[in-house]
Short mmCIF file of C-alpha atoms and ligand atoms in Angstrom, two decimals:
data_model
loop_
_atom_site.label_atom_id
_atom_site.label_comp_id
_atom_site.label_asym_id
_atom_site.label_seq_id
_atom_site.Cartn_x
_atom_site.Cartn_y
_atom_site.Cartn_z
CA MET K 11 0.13 -0.16 0.11
CA SER K 12 1.32 3.35 -0.47
CA GLU K 13 2.26 5.02 2.44
CA ILE K 14 0.30 8.06 3.80
CA LYS K 15 2.48 11.16 4.26
CA ALA K 16 1.19 13.23 6.84
CA PRO K 17 2.96 14.34 10.04
CA ARG K 18 2.30 11.53 12.65
CA PHE K 19 3.18 11.20 16.29
CA LYS K 20 3.57 7.74 17.38
CA LEU K 21 1.28 6.75 20.16
CA LEU K 22 0.93 2.78 19.46
CA GLU K 23 4.01 0.43 19.24
CA ALA K 24 2.11 -2.78 18.89
CA GLU K 25 -0.44 -3.96 16.41
CA THR K 26 -3.83 -4.31 17.92
CA PRO K 27 -4.74 -8.05 18.35
CA LEU K 28 -6.65 -10.10 15.61
CA ARG K 29 -8.32 -12.38 17.95
CA ARG K 30 -10.82 -15.27 17.04
CA LEU K 31 -13.99 -15.59 18.83
CA THR K 32 -13.71 -19.58 19.48
CA ARG K 33 -16.70 -19.46 22.25
CA LEU K 34 -18.73 -17.04 20.27
CA GLU K 35 -18.71 -19.15 17.32
CA GLU K 36 -19.54 -22.35 19.77
CA ARG K 37 -22.53 -20.19 21.03
CA LEU K 38 -23.72 -19.24 17.62
CA ASP K 39 -23.32 -22.16 15.99
CA ARG K 40 -21.08 -20.21 13.26
CA ARG K 41 -17.33 -20.66 12.38
CA LEU K 42 -14.39 -18.13 11.57
CA LEU K 43 -15.33 -14.76 13.73
CA TYR K 44 -12.62 -12.66 14.35
CA VAL K 45 -12.48 -9.42 16.44
CA LYS K 46 -9.87 -6.43 16.01
CA ARG K 47 -9.38 -5.44 19.33
CA ASP K 48 -8.79 -1.48 19.13
CA ASP K 49 -9.83 -1.42 22.54
CA GLN K 50 -6.50 -3.11 23.41
CA MET K 51 -3.95 -0.24 22.99
CA GLU K 52 -1.31 0.62 25.07
CA ILE K 53 -2.53 4.18 26.08
CA GLY K 54 -5.84 5.45 28.15
CA MET K 55 -7.56 2.35 28.08
CA GLY K 56 -7.55 2.33 23.70
CA GLY K 57 -10.12 2.99 21.37
CA ASN K 58 -10.52 4.41 17.56
CA LYS K 59 -9.62 7.90 18.43
CA LEU K 60 -6.01 6.96 19.25
CA ARG K 61 -5.17 6.12 15.75
CA SER K 62 -6.48 9.49 14.91
CA LEU K 63 -4.91 11.08 17.29
CA GLU K 64 -1.51 10.15 15.84
CA PHE K 65 -1.97 12.24 12.95
CA TRP K 66 -4.38 15.24 15.10
CA LEU K 67 -0.95 15.47 17.14
CA GLY K 68 1.43 14.99 14.44
CA ALA K 69 -0.57 18.14 13.03
CA ALA K 70 -0.37 19.89 16.07
CA ILE K 71 3.39 19.43 16.98
CA ALA K 72 3.83 20.29 12.96
CA GLU K 73 2.20 23.66 13.58
CA SER K 74 4.42 24.25 16.83
CA ALA K 75 1.11 23.87 18.77
CA ASP K 76 1.75 23.95 23.07
CA ILE K 77 -1.69 23.06 23.78
CA VAL K 78 -4.38 21.08 22.44
CA LEU K 79 -7.97 21.75 22.91
CA VAL K 80 -11.07 19.00 22.64
CA ALA K 81 -14.85 19.06 22.84
CA GLY K 82 -17.52 16.58 23.75
CA GLY K 83 -19.68 15.17 26.27
CA PRO K 84 -18.50 14.15 29.64
CA MET K 85 -18.40 10.59 28.63
CA SER K 86 -16.78 11.33 25.02
CA ASN K 87 -13.81 8.81 24.14
CA GLN K 88 -12.55 11.67 21.90
CA CYS K 89 -12.09 13.74 25.13
CA ARG K 90 -10.37 11.15 27.37
CA LEU K 91 -8.34 9.79 24.69
CA THR K 92 -7.02 13.28 23.59
CA ALA K 93 -6.02 14.19 27.18
CA ALA K 94 -4.07 10.89 27.43
CA ALA K 95 -2.18 11.50 24.39
CA ALA K 96 -1.62 14.76 25.09
CA ALA K 97 0.03 13.55 28.47
CA VAL K 98 2.35 11.55 26.45
CA ALA K 99 3.01 14.23 23.59
CA GLY K 100 4.02 16.79 26.55
CA LEU K 101 1.38 18.92 25.65
CA ASP K 102 -1.00 21.01 27.70
CA CYS K 103 -4.75 20.03 27.09
CA ILE K 104 -8.09 21.61 27.73
CA VAL K 105 -11.46 19.93 27.72
CA PHE K 106 -14.52 21.39 27.09
CA HIS K 107 -18.17 19.36 27.66
CA ASN K 108 -21.11 20.75 26.47
CA ALA K 109 -23.24 19.96 29.53
CA ARG K 110 -24.08 21.32 32.80
CA GLU K 111 -21.59 20.87 35.84
CA HIS K 112 -22.84 18.31 38.60
CA GLU K 113 -21.79 15.11 40.48
CA GLU K 114 -22.67 12.72 37.56
CA SER K 115 -20.97 14.75 34.80
CA ARG K 116 -17.72 15.40 36.94
CA ARG K 117 -17.44 11.49 37.60
CA ALA K 118 -18.15 10.76 33.77
CA SER K 119 -15.07 13.14 33.06
CA PHE K 120 -12.68 12.36 35.64
CA LEU K 121 -10.14 10.54 33.68
CA ASN K 122 -9.42 13.79 31.84
CA GLY K 123 -8.49 15.36 35.01
CA LEU K 124 -6.68 12.44 35.78
CA PHE K 125 -4.93 12.68 32.85
CA GLY K 126 -3.66 16.23 33.63
CA ALA K 127 -6.35 18.25 31.18
CA GLN K 128 -8.03 21.31 32.29
CA VAL K 129 -11.75 20.52 32.22
CA ARG K 130 -14.34 23.10 31.56
CA PHE K 131 -18.44 22.84 31.40
CA LEU K 132 -19.99 24.87 29.22
CA GLY K 133 -23.56 24.32 29.95
CA PRO K 134 -26.05 22.56 27.54
CA VAL K 135 -25.12 24.25 24.33
CA ASP K 136 -25.28 22.51 21.17
CA GLU K 137 -22.49 21.67 19.00
CA THR K 138 -22.23 24.49 16.96
CA ARG K 139 -22.70 26.94 20.05
CA ARG K 140 -19.64 24.68 21.54
CA ALA K 141 -17.68 25.12 18.55
CA ILE K 142 -17.93 28.52 18.59
CA MET K 143 -16.70 28.78 22.93
CA VAL K 144 -13.88 26.28 21.79
CA GLU K 145 -12.86 29.05 19.45
CA ASP K 146 -13.22 31.73 21.23
CA ALA K 147 -11.23 30.06 23.89
CA ALA K 148 -8.29 29.81 21.16
CA ALA K 149 -8.46 32.90 20.52
CA GLU K 150 -7.99 34.06 23.82
CA LEU K 151 -5.06 31.77 24.69
CA ARG K 152 -3.75 33.16 21.10
CA ARG K 153 -3.77 36.75 22.51
CA GLN K 154 -1.98 35.10 25.77
CA GLY K 155 0.83 34.15 23.30
CA ARG K 156 0.18 30.24 23.61
CA ARG K 157 -0.21 27.96 20.37
CA PRO K 158 -3.43 26.17 20.66
CA TYR K 159 -4.26 23.18 18.30
CA VAL K 160 -8.20 22.47 18.05
CA VAL K 161 -8.80 18.33 17.95
CA GLY K 162 -11.44 16.88 15.39
CA ASP K 163 -10.55 17.71 11.72
CA ALA K 164 -12.13 14.99 10.29
CA ILE K 165 -10.08 14.43 7.26
CA ILE K 166 -7.11 14.02 9.64
CA GLY K 167 -8.65 12.16 12.07
CA ALA K 168 -9.44 9.61 9.10
CA LEU K 169 -5.82 9.01 7.96
CA GLY K 170 -5.49 6.92 11.23
CA TYR K 171 -7.94 4.30 9.89
CA VAL K 172 -6.64 4.17 5.97
CA ALA K 173 -3.46 3.00 8.41
CA ALA K 174 -5.86 0.39 10.13
CA ALA K 175 -7.09 -0.92 7.21
CA GLY K 176 -3.58 -1.66 6.16
CA GLU K 177 -2.62 -3.04 9.41
CA LEU K 178 -5.71 -5.29 9.30
CA HIS K 179 -4.68 -6.67 5.89
CA ARG K 180 -1.32 -7.62 6.98
CA GLN K 181 -2.76 -9.51 9.88
CA SER K 182 -5.74 -11.37 7.39
CA ARG K 183 -2.90 -12.43 5.12
CA GLU K 184 -1.44 -14.86 7.84
CA LEU K 185 -4.61 -16.29 8.42
CA ASP K 186 -5.34 -19.90 6.71
CA HIS K 187 -8.60 -18.75 5.56
CA PRO K 188 -7.97 -14.28 5.12
CA ILE K 189 -10.91 -12.38 6.35
CA ARG K 190 -13.53 -11.39 4.11
CA HIS K 191 -16.18 -9.45 5.54
CA VAL K 192 -15.32 -6.52 8.03
CA VAL K 193 -18.22 -5.07 10.58
CA LEU K 194 -17.65 -1.74 11.94
CA PRO K 195 -19.75 1.16 13.30
CA GLY K 196 -21.48 3.90 11.18
CA SER K 197 -21.28 7.11 13.49
CA MET K 198 -19.68 10.36 12.36
CA GLY K 199 -17.97 9.11 9.30
CA PRO K 200 -14.27 9.55 9.87
CA THR K 201 -13.60 6.02 11.16
CA GLU K 202 -15.48 4.52 8.39
CA ALA K 203 -14.44 6.69 5.70
CA GLY K 204 -10.75 6.18 6.67
CA PHE K 205 -11.22 2.47 6.75
CA ILE K 206 -13.09 2.28 3.53
CA PHE K 207 -10.31 4.54 1.86
CA GLY K 208 -7.55 2.36 3.64
CA ASN K 209 -9.23 -0.83 2.26
CA ALA K 210 -9.76 0.46 -1.48
CA LEU K 211 -5.82 1.05 -1.47
CA GLN K 212 -5.19 -3.05 -1.19
CA ASP K 213 -5.12 -5.95 -3.81
CA ASP K 214 -8.38 -7.44 -2.56
CA PRO K 215 -10.34 -5.42 -0.53
CA PHE K 216 -12.78 -6.66 2.43
CA GLU K 217 -16.40 -6.49 2.12
CA ILE K 218 -17.29 -3.73 4.64
CA HIS K 219 -20.14 -3.90 6.54
CA LEU K 220 -21.15 -0.32 8.28
CA VAL K 221 -24.17 -0.94 11.45
CA SER K 222 -25.40 2.53 12.15
CA VAL K 223 -25.18 3.87 15.60
CA GLU K 224 -26.27 7.57 15.15
CA TYR K 225 -27.68 8.56 11.57
CA GLY K 226 -30.29 7.32 8.90
CA GLN K 227 -28.48 5.95 5.62
CA ALA K 228 -28.17 8.76 3.76
CA ASP K 229 -26.90 10.96 6.23
CA LEU K 230 -24.02 8.48 6.81
CA ALA K 231 -23.30 7.74 3.45
CA ALA K 232 -23.25 11.59 2.53
CA ARG K 233 -20.94 11.98 5.76
CA ILE K 234 -18.70 8.92 4.42
CA ALA K 235 -18.72 10.30 0.70
CA ARG K 236 -17.73 13.97 1.42
CA ILE K 237 -14.82 12.42 3.82
CA TYR K 238 -13.88 9.74 1.25
CA GLY K 239 -13.85 12.16 -1.48
CA ASP K 240 -11.52 15.03 0.41
CA LEU K 241 -9.16 11.96 1.82
CA ALA K 242 -8.15 11.61 -1.75
CA ALA K 243 -7.62 15.24 -2.35
CA HIS K 244 -5.72 15.45 1.05
CA THR K 245 -3.41 12.18 0.24
CA GLY K 246 -3.07 12.51 -3.41
CA LEU K 247 -3.32 8.93 -3.60
CA PHE K 248 -5.75 7.31 -6.07
CA VAL K 249 -8.54 5.11 -5.15
CA ALA K 250 -11.67 3.46 -6.62
CA ASP K 251 -15.12 5.24 -7.14
CA LEU K 252 -17.10 4.94 -3.60
CA ASN K 253 -19.76 3.74 -5.69
CA ASN K 254 -17.89 0.46 -7.13
CA LEU K 255 -16.70 -0.79 -3.50
CA PRO K 256 -18.45 -3.29 -1.75
CA ILE K 257 -19.88 -1.66 1.38
CA HIS K 258 -23.10 -2.60 2.98
CA TYR K 259 -25.35 -0.20 5.36
CA HIS K 260 -27.05 -2.06 8.21
CA MET K 261 -29.71 0.23 9.77
CA ASP K 262 -31.64 -2.42 11.70
CA TYR K 263 -29.28 -2.31 14.90
CA LEU K 264 -29.77 1.54 16.07
CA GLY K 265 -33.05 1.03 17.63
CA PRO K 266 -34.57 4.43 19.08
CA GLY K 267 -31.49 6.77 18.38
CA TYR K 268 -27.85 7.17 19.56
CA GLY K 269 -26.78 6.07 22.80
CA GLU K 270 -30.16 4.50 23.34
CA PRO K 271 -29.98 0.89 23.91
CA THR K 272 -32.15 -1.86 22.63
CA LEU K 273 -32.69 -5.21 23.68
CA ALA K 274 -30.31 -6.96 20.92
CA SER K 275 -27.38 -4.40 22.30
CA GLU K 276 -27.83 -5.29 25.60
CA GLU K 277 -27.78 -9.13 24.87
CA ALA K 278 -24.70 -8.53 23.16
CA ILE K 279 -22.93 -6.98 25.89
CA LEU K 280 -23.77 -9.73 27.95
CA THR K 281 -23.02 -12.38 25.36
CA LEU K 282 -19.35 -10.96 24.62
CA ALA K 283 -18.96 -10.68 28.38
CA ARG K 284 -19.99 -14.46 29.00
CA THR K 285 -18.40 -15.98 26.01
CA GLU K 286 -15.06 -14.22 25.65
CA GLY K 287 -14.45 -12.02 28.82
CA ILE K 288 -14.84 -8.86 26.17
CA LEU K 289 -16.36 -5.67 27.29
CA LEU K 290 -18.73 -3.81 25.09
CA GLU K 291 -20.72 -0.21 26.06
CA HIS K 292 -24.01 0.80 25.39
CA VAL K 293 -23.19 3.54 22.53
CA TYR K 294 -20.83 2.07 19.66
CA THR K 295 -19.88 -1.37 20.07
CA ALA K 296 -22.95 -2.80 21.53
CA LYS K 297 -24.93 -2.48 18.52
CA THR K 298 -22.38 -2.94 16.45
CA PHE K 299 -21.57 -6.73 17.92
CA ALA K 300 -25.10 -7.29 17.83
CA GLY K 301 -25.29 -6.40 14.29
CA PHE K 302 -22.32 -8.73 13.58
CA ILE K 303 -23.98 -11.64 15.85
CA ASP K 304 -27.20 -11.05 13.78
CA MET K 305 -25.36 -11.20 10.42
CA ALA K 306 -23.56 -14.32 11.60
CA LEU K 307 -26.68 -16.13 12.33
CA ARG K 308 -28.85 -15.13 9.15
CA GLY K 309 -25.97 -16.43 7.14
CA ARG K 310 -24.78 -12.93 6.02
CA PHE K 311 -21.40 -13.99 5.68
CA PRO K 312 -21.50 -17.48 3.67
CA ALA K 313 -19.61 -20.65 5.00
CA GLY K 314 -15.75 -20.42 4.70
CA GLU K 315 -15.75 -16.59 4.50
CA PRO K 316 -13.98 -15.46 7.91
CA ALA K 317 -15.95 -12.27 9.34
CA CYS K 318 -14.34 -9.49 11.45
CA VAL K 319 -15.53 -7.02 13.55
CA ILE K 320 -13.93 -3.96 14.74
CA HIS K 321 -13.79 -3.18 18.40
CA THR K 322 -13.54 0.46 18.30
CA GLY K 323 -13.15 1.17 22.32
CA GLY K 324 -15.20 3.36 24.45
CA THR K 325 -15.16 0.78 27.46
CA ALA K 326 -13.92 3.47 30.26
CA SER K 327 -17.63 4.86 29.57
CA LEU K 328 -19.06 1.28 30.63
CA PHE K 329 -18.89 2.39 33.95
CA SER K 330 -21.02 5.18 33.58
CA GLN K 331 -23.54 3.51 31.84
CA PHE K 332 -24.99 0.89 34.44
CA HIS K 333 -28.27 2.83 34.35
CA LEU K 334 -28.70 1.73 30.91
CA PHE K 335 -29.20 -2.09 31.41
CA ARG K 336 -32.92 -2.48 31.24
CA GLN K 337 -33.10 -6.41 32.17
CA GLY K 338 -30.66 -5.85 34.73
CA ILE K 339 -27.11 -7.61 35.12
CA THR K 340 -28.08 -11.61 36.07
CA VAL K 341 -26.21 -14.07 37.18
CA ALA K 342 -24.94 -16.10 34.55
CA GLY K 343 -27.19 -18.99 33.04
CA GLN K 344 -30.18 -17.50 34.41
C1 PLP X 281 -15.89 3.95 20.90
C2 PLP X 281 -16.17 4.50 19.78
N1 PLP X 281 -16.43 4.03 18.57
C3 PLP X 281 -16.86 4.29 17.25
C4 PLP X 281 -16.62 5.60 17.40
C5 PLP X 281 -17.25 6.55 15.98
O1 PLP X 281 -16.05 7.29 15.34
P1 PLP X 281 -16.40 7.96 14.23
O2 PLP X 281 -16.96 9.36 14.94
O3 PLP X 281 -15.08 8.39 13.64
O4 PLP X 281 -17.38 7.63 13.15
C6 PLP X 281 -16.80 6.59 18.19
C7 PLP X 281 -16.66 8.27 18.39
O5 PLP X 281 -16.66 8.55 19.38
C8 PLP X 281 -16.38 6.13 19.66
O6 PLP X 281 -15.81 6.53 20.56
#
């Protein structure tokens, strides 16, 4: 694969594990199921945003930034991992939450402070207002002689998953039966578009299944198309037309909406915990795994075609999600 030419600050020494889900295979009576453990990384409890942060911090350092700003909800994985990665890079960090400050939100955000970030609660503002408030804070810092970098550019963030697709292809080629299908969450777009782009650069691309956890299909597809096109322009790499790639959208696992649990997502959390000892959380990974399990059961992956789900992390937020379990946690076997 052609190498990505962009500033990169190395956060990850090792490839994340590709693991066969043998106990899940037994439970489902299906074979050749794998997980790519992007929740298993060296820093900050891991997760997809750490791959993006290699390029966001690369850009920040290339601009001689001395402080990074990041915004999200109190449970945001992007905030937590930015705080952790900034610590590793020796940069200051301010985390902005569009939420009221109270006991619960402080608790959900506690790891940010632990990693040394300054945490500011902006009140319950929408994302547009939040972005303006962050830009205002950046302008104020510049007036004070600081050099801030605002984390979150979708194209730069997507580069992390262009690289991840190459990593999974390398690991897959070492298997007796290389992976054919890859399942990942469909959300804001950078992770998915980056992976699709990186996959398109390979000789024998995977079939990609996106499980929407946030938007309707038209919205998700439009986000991906925009980032995919911008990635081609940004990297100068030649890739196939998006419309000619094997991408499947799965809208059946979203339920009532973003962050709203479904019975299937709750079931997926319990199943993975009790067959593989793997933790999922309600917002991103539980619905993605619910889709993966359902597709396996319904024969969406033909016999002999290995399928891999990407665990994008977020595990730290599970500890604030106890109240979302509707069935309660029962003793195994009950
Ligand atoms: C754990 C986890 N998985 C998936 C996603 C979705 O990634 P993207 O915003 O690139 O679509 C996020 C986004 O915050 C996340 O935290």
